[in-house]
XYZ file of C-alpha atoms in Angstrom:
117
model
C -54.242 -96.068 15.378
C -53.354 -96.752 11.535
C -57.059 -97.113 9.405
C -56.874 -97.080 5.583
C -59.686 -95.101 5.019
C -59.631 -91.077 5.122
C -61.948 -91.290 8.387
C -63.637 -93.786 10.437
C -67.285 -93.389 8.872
C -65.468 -94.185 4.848
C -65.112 -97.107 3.745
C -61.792 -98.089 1.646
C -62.133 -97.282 -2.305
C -62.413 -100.802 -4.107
C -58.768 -101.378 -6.183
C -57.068 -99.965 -3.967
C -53.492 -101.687 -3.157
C -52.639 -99.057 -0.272
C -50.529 -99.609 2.577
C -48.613 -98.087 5.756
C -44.358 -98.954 6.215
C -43.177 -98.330 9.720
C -40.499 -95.350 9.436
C -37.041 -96.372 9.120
C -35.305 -99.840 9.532
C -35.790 -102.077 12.351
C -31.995 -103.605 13.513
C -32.340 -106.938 14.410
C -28.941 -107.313 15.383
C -28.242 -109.380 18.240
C -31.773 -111.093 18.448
C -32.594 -114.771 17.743
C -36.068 -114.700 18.635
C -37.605 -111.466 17.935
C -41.262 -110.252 17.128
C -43.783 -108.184 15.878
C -46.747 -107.754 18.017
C -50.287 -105.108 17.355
C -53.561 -105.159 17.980
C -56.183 -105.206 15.451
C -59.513 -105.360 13.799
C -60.933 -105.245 10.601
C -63.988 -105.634 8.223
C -63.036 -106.601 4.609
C -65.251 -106.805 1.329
C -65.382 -110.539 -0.031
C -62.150 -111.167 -1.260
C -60.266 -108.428 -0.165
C -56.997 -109.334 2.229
C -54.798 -107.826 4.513
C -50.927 -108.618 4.267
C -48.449 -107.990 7.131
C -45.178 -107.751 5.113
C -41.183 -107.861 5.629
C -38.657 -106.255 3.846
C -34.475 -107.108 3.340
C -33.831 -104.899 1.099
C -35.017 -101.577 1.562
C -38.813 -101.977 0.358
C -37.547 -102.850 -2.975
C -39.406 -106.609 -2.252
C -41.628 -107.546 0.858
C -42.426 -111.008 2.082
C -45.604 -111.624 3.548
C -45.428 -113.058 7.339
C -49.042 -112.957 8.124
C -52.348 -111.854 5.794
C -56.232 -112.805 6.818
C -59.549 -112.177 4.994
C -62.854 -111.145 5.935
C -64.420 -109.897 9.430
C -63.389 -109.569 12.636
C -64.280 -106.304 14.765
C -62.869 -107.943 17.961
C -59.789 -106.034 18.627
C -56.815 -109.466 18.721
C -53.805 -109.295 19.653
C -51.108 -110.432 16.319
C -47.674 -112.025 17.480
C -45.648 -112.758 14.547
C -42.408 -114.401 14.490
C -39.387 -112.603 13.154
C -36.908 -115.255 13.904
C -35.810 -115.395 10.580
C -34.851 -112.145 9.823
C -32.578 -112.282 13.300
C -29.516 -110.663 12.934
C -30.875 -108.443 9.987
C -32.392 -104.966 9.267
C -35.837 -105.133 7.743
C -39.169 -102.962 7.394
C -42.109 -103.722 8.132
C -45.674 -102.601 6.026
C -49.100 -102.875 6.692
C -50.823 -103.926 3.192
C -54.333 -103.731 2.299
C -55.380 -105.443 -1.046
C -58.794 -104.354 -2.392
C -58.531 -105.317 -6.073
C -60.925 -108.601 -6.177
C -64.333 -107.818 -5.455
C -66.123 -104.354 -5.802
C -67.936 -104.905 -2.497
C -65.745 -102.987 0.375
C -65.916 -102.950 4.212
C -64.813 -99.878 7.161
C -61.132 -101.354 6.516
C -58.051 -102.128 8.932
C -57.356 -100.753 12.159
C -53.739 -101.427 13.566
C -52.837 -100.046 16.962
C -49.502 -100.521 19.395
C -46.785 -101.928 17.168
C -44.029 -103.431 18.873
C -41.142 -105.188 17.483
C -39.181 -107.118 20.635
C -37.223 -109.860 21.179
């Protein structure tokens, strides 16, 4: 399980821009409709967001492909379409943006990441 704070009784540190990149580069070579599935849950501060985020070119720019706000402790499951980036090699970064508001929450859990086609 990925959480952004140093243990699961802290809370994240308001302005904090932190996030998580999957190691290495996903090849997407030979799919045409591939994607990104986890599980999550999370309990933001007002105004605080959470960015799922795709990279072309190394990490040198990211894309966001799915973000959300505010509170929901019931682990979901996320299915997010890479059909785009078919054919390419991309990363993939969990982003947590906590620069708005000084009010903070327990964070973002992320568990079983799969990228598929």
């Amino acid at each position: 399980v990925f959480h952004d704070s140093f243990n699961s009784t802290t809370n994240y540190v308001h302005l904090s821009n932190m996030s998580t990149m999957l190691e290495g580069m996903i090849d997407l070579a030979g799919t045409t409709n591939p994607a990104l599935t986890y599980w999550d849950s999370r309990a933001l501060g007002s105004g605080d967001r959470v960015y799922t985020e795709v990279s072309t070119d190394e990490g040198f720019t990211w894309t966001p492909v799915w973000s959300a706000n505010g509170t929901d402790t019931t682990w979901t499951k996320r299915l997010i379409d890479l059909s785009t980036y078919a054919g390419q090699r991309i990363n993939i970064r969990f982003r947590l943006d906590a620069r708005v508001n000084t009010g903070v929450g327990d964070g973002w859990y992320i568990d079983d990441i799969v990228v598929a086609e």
